[in-house]
Short mmCIF file of C-alpha atoms in Angstrom, two decimals:
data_model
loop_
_atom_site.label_atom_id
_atom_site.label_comp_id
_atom_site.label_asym_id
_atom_site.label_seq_id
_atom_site.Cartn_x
_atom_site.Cartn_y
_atom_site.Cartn_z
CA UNK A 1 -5.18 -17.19 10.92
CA UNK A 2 -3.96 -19.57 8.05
CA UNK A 3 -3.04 -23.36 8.34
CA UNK A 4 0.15 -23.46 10.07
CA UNK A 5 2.72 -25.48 7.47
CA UNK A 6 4.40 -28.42 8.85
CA UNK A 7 8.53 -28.00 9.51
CA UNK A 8 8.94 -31.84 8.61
CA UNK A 9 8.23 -30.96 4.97
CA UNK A 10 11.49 -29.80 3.93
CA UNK A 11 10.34 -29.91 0.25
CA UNK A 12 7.81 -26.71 1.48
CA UNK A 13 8.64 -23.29 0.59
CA UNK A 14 5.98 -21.98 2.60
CA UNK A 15 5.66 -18.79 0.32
CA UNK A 16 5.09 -20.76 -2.75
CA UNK A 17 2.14 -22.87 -0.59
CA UNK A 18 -1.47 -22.10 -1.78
CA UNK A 19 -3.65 -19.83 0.74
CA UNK A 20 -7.68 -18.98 0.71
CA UNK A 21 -8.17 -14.88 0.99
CA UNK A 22 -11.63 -14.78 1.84
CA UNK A 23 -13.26 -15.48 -1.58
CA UNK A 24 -10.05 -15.05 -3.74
CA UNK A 25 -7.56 -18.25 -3.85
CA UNK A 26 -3.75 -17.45 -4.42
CA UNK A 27 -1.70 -20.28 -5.73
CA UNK A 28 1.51 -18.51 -3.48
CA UNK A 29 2.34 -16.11 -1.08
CA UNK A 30 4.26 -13.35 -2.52
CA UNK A 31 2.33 -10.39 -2.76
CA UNK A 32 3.06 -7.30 -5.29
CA UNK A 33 3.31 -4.31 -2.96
CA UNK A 34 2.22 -0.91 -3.94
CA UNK A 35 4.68 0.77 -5.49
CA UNK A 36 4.53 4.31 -6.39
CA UNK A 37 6.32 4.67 -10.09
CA UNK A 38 5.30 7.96 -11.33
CA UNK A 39 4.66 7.00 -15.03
CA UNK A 40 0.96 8.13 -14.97
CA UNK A 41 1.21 11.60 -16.99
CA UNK A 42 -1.59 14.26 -16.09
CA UNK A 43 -2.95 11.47 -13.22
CA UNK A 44 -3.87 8.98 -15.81
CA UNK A 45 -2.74 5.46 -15.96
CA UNK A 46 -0.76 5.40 -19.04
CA UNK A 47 -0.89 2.14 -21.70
CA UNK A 48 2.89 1.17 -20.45
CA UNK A 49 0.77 0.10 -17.14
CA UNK A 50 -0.29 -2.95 -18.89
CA UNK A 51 3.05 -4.14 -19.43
CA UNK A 52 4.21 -3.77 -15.96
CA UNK A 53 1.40 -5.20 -14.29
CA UNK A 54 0.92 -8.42 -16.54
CA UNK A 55 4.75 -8.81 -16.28
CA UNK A 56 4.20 -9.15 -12.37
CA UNK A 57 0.85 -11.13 -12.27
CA UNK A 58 0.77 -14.76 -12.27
CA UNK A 59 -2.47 -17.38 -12.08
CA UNK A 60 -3.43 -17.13 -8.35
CA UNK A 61 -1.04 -14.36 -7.67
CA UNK A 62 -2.75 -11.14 -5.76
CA UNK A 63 -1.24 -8.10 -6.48
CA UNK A 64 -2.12 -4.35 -5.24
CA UNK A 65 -2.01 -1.36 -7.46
CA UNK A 66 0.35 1.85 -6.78
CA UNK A 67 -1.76 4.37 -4.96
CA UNK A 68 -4.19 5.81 -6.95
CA UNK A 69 -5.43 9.28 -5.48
CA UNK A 70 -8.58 9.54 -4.74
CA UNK A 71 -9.28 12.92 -5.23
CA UNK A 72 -8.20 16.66 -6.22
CA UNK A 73 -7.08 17.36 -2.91
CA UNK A 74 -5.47 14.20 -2.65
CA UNK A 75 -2.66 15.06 -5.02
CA UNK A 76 1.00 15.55 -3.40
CA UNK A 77 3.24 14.07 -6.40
CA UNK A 78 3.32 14.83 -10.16
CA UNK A 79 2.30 11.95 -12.48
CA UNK A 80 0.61 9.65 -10.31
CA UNK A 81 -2.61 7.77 -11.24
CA UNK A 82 -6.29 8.59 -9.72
CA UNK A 83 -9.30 7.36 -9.26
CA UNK A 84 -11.84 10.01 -9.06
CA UNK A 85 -12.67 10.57 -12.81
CA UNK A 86 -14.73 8.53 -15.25
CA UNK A 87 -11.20 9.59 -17.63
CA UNK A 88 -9.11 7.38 -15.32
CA UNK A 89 -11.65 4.49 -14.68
CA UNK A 90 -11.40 3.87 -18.54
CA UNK A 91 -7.60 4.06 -18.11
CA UNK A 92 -7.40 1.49 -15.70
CA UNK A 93 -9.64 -1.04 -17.12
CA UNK A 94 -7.63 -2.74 -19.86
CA UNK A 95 -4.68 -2.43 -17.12
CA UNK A 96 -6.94 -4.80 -14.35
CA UNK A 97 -8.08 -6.89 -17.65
CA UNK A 98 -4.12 -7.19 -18.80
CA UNK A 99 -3.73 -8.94 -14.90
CA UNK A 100 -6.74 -11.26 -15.00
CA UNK A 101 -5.91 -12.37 -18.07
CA UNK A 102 -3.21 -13.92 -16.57
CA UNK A 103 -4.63 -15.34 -14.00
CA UNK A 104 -4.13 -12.48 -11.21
CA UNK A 105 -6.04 -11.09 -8.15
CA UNK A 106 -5.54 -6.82 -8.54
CA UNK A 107 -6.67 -4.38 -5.83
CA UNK A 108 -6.79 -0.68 -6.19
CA UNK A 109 -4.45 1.02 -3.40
CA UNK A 110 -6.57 4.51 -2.58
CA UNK A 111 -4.55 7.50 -1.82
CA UNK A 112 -4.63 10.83 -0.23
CA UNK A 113 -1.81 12.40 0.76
CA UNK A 114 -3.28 15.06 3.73
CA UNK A 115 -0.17 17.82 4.41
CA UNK A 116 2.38 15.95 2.34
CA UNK A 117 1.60 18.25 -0.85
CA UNK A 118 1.61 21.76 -1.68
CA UNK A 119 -0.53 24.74 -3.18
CA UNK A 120 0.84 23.97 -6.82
CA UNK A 121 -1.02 19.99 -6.01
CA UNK A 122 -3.95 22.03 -5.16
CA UNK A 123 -7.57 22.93 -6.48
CA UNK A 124 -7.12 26.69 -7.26
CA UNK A 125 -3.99 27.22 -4.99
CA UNK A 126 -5.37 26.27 -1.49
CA UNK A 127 -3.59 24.80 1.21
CA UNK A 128 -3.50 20.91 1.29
CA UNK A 129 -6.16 19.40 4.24
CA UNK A 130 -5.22 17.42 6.83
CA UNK A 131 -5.80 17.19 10.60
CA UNK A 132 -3.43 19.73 11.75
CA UNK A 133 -2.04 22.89 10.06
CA UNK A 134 1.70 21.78 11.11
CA UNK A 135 3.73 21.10 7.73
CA UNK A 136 5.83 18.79 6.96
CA UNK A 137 8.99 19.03 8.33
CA UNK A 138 11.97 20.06 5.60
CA UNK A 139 13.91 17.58 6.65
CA UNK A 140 11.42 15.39 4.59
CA UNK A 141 11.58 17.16 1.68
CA UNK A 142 14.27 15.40 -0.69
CA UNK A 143 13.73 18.12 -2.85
CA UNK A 144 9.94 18.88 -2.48
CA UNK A 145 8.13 21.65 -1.00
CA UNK A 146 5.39 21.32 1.64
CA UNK A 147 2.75 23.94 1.96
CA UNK A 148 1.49 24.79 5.45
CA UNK A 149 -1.77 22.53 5.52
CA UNK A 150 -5.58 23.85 6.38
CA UNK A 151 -6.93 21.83 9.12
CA UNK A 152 -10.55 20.62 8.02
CA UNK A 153 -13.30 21.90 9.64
CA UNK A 154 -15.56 19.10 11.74
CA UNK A 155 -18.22 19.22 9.46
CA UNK A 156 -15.85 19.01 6.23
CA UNK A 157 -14.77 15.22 7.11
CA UNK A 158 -17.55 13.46 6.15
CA UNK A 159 -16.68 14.92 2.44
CA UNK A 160 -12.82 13.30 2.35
CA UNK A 161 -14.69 10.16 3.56
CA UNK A 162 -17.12 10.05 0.89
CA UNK A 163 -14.04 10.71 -1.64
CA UNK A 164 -12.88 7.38 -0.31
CA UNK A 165 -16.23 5.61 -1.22
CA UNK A 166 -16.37 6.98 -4.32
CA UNK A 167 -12.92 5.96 -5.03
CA UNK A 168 -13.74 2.18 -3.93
CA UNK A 169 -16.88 2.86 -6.43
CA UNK A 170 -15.11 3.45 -9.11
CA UNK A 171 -12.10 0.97 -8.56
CA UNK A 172 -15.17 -1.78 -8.55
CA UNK A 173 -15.92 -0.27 -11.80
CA UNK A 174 -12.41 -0.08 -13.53
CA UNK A 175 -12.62 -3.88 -12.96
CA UNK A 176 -10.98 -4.52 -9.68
CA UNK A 177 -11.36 -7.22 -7.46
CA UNK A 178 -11.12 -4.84 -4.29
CA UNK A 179 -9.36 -1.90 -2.83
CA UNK A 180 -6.96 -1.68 0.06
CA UNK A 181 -7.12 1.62 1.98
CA UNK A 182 -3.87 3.65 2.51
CA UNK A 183 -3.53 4.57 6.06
CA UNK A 184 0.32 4.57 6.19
CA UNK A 185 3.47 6.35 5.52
CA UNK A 186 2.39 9.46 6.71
CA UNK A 187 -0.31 10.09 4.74
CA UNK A 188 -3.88 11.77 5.57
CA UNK A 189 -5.24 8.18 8.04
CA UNK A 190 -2.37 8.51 9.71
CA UNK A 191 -1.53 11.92 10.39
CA UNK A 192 -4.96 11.41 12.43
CA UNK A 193 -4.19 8.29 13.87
CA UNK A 194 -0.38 9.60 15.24
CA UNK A 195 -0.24 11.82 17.92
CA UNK A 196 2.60 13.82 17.06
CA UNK A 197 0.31 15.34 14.12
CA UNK A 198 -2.97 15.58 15.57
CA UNK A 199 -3.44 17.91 17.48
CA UNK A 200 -7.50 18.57 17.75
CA UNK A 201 -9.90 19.12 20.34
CA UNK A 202 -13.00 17.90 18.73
CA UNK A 203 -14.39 14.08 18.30
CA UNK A 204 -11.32 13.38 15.67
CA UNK A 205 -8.40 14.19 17.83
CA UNK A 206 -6.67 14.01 21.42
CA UNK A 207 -7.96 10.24 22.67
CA UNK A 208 -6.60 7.24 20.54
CA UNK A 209 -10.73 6.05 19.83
CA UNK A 210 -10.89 9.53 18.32
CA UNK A 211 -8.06 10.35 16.33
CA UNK A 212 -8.76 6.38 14.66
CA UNK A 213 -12.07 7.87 14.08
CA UNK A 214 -11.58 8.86 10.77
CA UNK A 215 -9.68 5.76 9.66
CA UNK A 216 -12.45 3.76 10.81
CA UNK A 217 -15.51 5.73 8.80
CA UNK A 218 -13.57 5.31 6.05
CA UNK A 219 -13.39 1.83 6.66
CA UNK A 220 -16.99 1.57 6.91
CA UNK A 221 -17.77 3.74 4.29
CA UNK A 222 -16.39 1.33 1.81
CA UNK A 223 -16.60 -1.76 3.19
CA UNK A 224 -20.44 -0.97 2.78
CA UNK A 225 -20.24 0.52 -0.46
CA UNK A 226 -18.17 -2.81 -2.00
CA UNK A 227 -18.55 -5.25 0.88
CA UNK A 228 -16.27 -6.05 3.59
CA UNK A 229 -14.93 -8.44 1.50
CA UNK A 230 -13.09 -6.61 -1.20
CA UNK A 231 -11.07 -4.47 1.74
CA UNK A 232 -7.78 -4.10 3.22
CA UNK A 233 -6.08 -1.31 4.97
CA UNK A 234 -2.39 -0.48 5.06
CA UNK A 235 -1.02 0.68 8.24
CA UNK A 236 2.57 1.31 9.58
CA UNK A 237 1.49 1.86 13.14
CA UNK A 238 5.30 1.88 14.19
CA UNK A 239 6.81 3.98 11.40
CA UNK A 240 7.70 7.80 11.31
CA UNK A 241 7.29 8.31 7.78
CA UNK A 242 7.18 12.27 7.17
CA UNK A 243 7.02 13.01 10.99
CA UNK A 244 4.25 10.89 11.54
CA UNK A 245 5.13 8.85 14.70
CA UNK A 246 2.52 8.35 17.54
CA UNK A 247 3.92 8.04 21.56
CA UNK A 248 2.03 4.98 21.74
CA UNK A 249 2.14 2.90 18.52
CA UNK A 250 1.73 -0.52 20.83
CA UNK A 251 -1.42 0.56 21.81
CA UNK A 252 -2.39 2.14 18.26
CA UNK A 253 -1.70 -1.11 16.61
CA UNK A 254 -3.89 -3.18 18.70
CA UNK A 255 -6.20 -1.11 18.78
CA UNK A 256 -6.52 -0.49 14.62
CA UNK A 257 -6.35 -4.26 14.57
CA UNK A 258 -9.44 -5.26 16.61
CA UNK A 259 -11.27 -2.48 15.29
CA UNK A 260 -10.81 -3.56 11.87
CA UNK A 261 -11.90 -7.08 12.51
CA UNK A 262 -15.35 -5.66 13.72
CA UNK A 263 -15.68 -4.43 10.28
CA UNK A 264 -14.62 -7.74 9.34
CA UNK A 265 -12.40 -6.27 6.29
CA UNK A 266 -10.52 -9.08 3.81
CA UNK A 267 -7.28 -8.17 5.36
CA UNK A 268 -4.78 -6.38 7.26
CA UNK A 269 -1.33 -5.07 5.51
CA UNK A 270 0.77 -3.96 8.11
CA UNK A 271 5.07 -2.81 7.45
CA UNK A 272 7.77 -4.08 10.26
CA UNK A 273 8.19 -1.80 12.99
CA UNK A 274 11.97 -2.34 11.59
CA UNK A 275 11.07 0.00 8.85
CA UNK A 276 11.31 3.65 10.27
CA UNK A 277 11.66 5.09 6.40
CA UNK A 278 10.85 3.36 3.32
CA UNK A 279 14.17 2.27 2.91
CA UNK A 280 16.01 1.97 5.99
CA UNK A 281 16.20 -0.78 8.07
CA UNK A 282 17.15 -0.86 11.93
CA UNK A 283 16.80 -3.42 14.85
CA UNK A 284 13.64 -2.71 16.33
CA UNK A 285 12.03 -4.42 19.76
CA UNK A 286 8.43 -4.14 19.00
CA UNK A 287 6.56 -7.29 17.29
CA UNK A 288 3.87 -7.02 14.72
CA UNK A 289 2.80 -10.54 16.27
CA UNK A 290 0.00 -8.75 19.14
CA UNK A 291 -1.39 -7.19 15.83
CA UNK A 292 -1.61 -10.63 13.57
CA UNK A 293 -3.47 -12.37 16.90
CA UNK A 294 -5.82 -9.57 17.23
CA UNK A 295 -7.13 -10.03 13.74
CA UNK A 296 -9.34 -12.30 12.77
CA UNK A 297 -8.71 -11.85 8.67
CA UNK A 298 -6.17 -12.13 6.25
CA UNK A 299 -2.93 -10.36 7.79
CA UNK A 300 0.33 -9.20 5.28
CA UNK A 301 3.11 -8.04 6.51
CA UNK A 302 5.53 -5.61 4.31
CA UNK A 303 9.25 -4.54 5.36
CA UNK A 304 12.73 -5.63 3.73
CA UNK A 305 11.86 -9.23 3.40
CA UNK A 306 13.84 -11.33 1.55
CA UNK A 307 13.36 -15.19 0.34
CA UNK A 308 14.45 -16.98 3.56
CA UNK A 309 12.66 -13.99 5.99
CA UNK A 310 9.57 -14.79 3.90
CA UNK A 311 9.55 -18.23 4.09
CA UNK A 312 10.63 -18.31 7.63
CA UNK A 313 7.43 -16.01 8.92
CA UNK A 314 4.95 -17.75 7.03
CA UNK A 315 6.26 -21.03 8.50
CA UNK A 316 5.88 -19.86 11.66
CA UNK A 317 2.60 -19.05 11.35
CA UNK A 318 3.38 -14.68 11.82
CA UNK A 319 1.76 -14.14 8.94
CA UNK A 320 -0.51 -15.22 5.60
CA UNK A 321 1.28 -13.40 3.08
CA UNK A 322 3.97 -11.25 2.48
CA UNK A 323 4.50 -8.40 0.23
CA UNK A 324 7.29 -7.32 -1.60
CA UNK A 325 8.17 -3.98 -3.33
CA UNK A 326 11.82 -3.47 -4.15
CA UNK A 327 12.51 -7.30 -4.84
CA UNK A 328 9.22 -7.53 -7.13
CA UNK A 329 9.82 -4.28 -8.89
CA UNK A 330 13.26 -5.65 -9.86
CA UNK A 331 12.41 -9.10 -11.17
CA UNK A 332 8.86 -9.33 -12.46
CA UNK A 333 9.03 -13.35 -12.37
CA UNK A 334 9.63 -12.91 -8.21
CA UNK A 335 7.60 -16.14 -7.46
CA UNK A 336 9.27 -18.30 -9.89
CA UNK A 337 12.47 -16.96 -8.85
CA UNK A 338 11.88 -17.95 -5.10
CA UNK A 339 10.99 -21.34 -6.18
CA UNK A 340 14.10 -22.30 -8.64
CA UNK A 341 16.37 -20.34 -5.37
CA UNK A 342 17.51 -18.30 -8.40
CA UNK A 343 19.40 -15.28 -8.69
CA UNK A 344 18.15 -11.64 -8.11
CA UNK A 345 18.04 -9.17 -10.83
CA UNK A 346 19.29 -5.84 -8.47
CA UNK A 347 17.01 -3.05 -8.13
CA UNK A 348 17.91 0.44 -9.22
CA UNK A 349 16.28 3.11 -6.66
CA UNK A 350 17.68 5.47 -9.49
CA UNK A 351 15.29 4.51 -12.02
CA UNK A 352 12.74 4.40 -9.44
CA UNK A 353 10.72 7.62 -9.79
CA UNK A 354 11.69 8.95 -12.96
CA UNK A 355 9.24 9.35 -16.06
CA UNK A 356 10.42 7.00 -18.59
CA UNK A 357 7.66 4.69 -19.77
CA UNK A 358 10.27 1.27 -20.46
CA UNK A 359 13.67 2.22 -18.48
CA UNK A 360 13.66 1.21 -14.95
CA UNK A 361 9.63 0.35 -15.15
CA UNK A 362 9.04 -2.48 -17.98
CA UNK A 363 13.06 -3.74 -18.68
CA UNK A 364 14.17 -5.48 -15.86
CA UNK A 365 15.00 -9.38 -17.65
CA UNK A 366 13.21 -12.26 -16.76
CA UNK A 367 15.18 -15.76 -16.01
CA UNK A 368 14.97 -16.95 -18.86
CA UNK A 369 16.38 -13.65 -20.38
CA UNK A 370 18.59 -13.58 -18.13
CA UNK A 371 19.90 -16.43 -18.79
CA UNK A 372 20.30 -16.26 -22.53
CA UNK A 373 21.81 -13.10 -21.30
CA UNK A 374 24.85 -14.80 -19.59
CA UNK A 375 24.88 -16.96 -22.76
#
């Protein structure tokens, strides 16, 4: 855990306080979530990328890439970025150089989406891979269309694993400073880790050691092929993203959390069980807390934070860091914001996921445009 920050201090604002992450020092706390934008055309980052990542970065700030798939059968979305081709290495790299330029500590979110796809995602036509062949419900859709997924064979896991290594690999190469492992929000980790998707009777389903199996070899895959040092993993242990929920996510979450810290990974990033969707928010009784105590690195937490929420966890010593998506996305000076308590630019979900390379992605004003604005 961190160095708790004194209360007396009322000049603090813990999230603007410095913080070690294992090698890499941030001058604040406000982390740039991943944030899937759908501006990378044909699955290559795009030049516009620059642009919106040097907006966001700042010297000492740490900020983690949108999810970058890590391979063919990864795909579920159109236009998002990858990581398995020398093509998109070469694409990312003056993107990670535009962010250290200024100062900034990038990570490489890898990606594969499992069941949430379908055949037109797909190498040749095939079924997307996961643990289970039980789609997607429709009542997840918004629009898309799942394909009934292919459950891999035993002896076909080892290969998605080994996509993940590669991946880190190449992120290493493209110039990042590490990679943070998706295993959230439904996606292929955690339709093994939840119980209401996996539903196998070899070593990678039915008890909670083996349905974390996989999670866990892909943890050690590329914490050996980068070192321990340049991972984190996402998790939303508490979450029912596209159907994913587990009976026992208590019990999953402490579990993911000490068996990470045996692998002795940079950090955990872990949403609020409050966040049962990406975007809505309701009262919830469980407590990341039991996870932050039972590891022993870096933790983030993710999940409708504001300014005052932020500042109010860090102080009391819940978390390291905390990560914002929405908030960040809208103003790309979100630090400097926080510490001048100024206004909010509002975020527009509309603009969210369309294809434009400026509107909605590289426009939102900064303060001082904003200002001049109101001028």
């Amino acid at each position: 855990m961190g160095e708790k920050l004194s209360s007396n201090d009322s000049e603090i604002t813990p999230l603007l306080t410095p913080y070690q992450m294992g090698n890499f020092h941030l001058s604040h706390r406000v982390v740039l979530a991943p944030l899937t934008r759908f501006r990378s055309y044909g699955y290559i980052p795009q030049p516009h990328a620059i642009l919106y990542y040097s907006q966001r970065a700042s010297n000492g700030g740490f900020l983690i890439s949108e999810a970058a798939v890590v391979s063919e059968t990864g795909r579920g979305y159109k236009d998002t970025p990858g990581i398995w081709t020398k093509q998109q290495v070469e694409a990312w790299k003056p993107i990670v150089d535009a962010v250290h330029a200024k100062g900034g500590i990038f990570f490489c979110q890898l990606w594969h989406v499992g069941r949430v796809s379908n055949n037109a995602f797909q190498p040749n036509g095939q079924a997307p891979i996961s643990c289970t062949d039980k789609p997607v419900p429709e009542v997840w859709s918004s629009g898309e269309s799942y394909s009934i997924p292919r459950p891999l064979r035993t002896d076909e896991i080892p290969f998605v694993v080994n996509e993940f290594r590669l991946a880190a690999r190449n992120a290493i190469e493209a110039g990042f400073d590490g990679v943070e492992i998706h295993g959230a929000h439904g996606y292929i980790i955690d339709q093994f880790m939840k119980d209401q998707v996996n539903d196998r009777t070899d070593e990678y389903g039915g008890s909670l050691e083996n349905r974390c199996r996989f999670a866990l070899e892909v943890v050690e895959a590329v914490a050996k092929e980068i070192g321990a040092g340049r991972v984190g993993f996402r998790i939303s242990p508490f979450a029912n993203y596209m159907e994913s929920a587990d009976s026992n996510p208590e019990a999953l979450s402490l579990y993911m959390a000490e068996s990470l810290s045996k692998h002795g990974i940079l950090y955990c990033h872990a949403i609020e069980p409050r966040m049962i969707t990406a975007t809505e928010k309701f009262e919830s009784p469980h407590s990341l807390l039991p996870m932050r105590k039972a590891f022993n690195g870096t933790f983030i937490v993710a999940g409708g934070y504001d300014r005052e929420d932020g500042n109010k966890v860090v102080m009391k010593d819940d978390t390291d860091l905390v990560a914002y998506g929405r908030l960040f996305l809208a103003n790309p000076d979100l630090p400097k914001r926080f510490q001048l308590k100024a206004a909010l630019n509002k975020f527009n979900r509309d603009t969210c996921y369309i294809s434009d390379p400026i509107l909605g992605y590289t426009d939102y004003p900064f303060l001082e445009e904003s200002h001049q604005m109101k001028i």
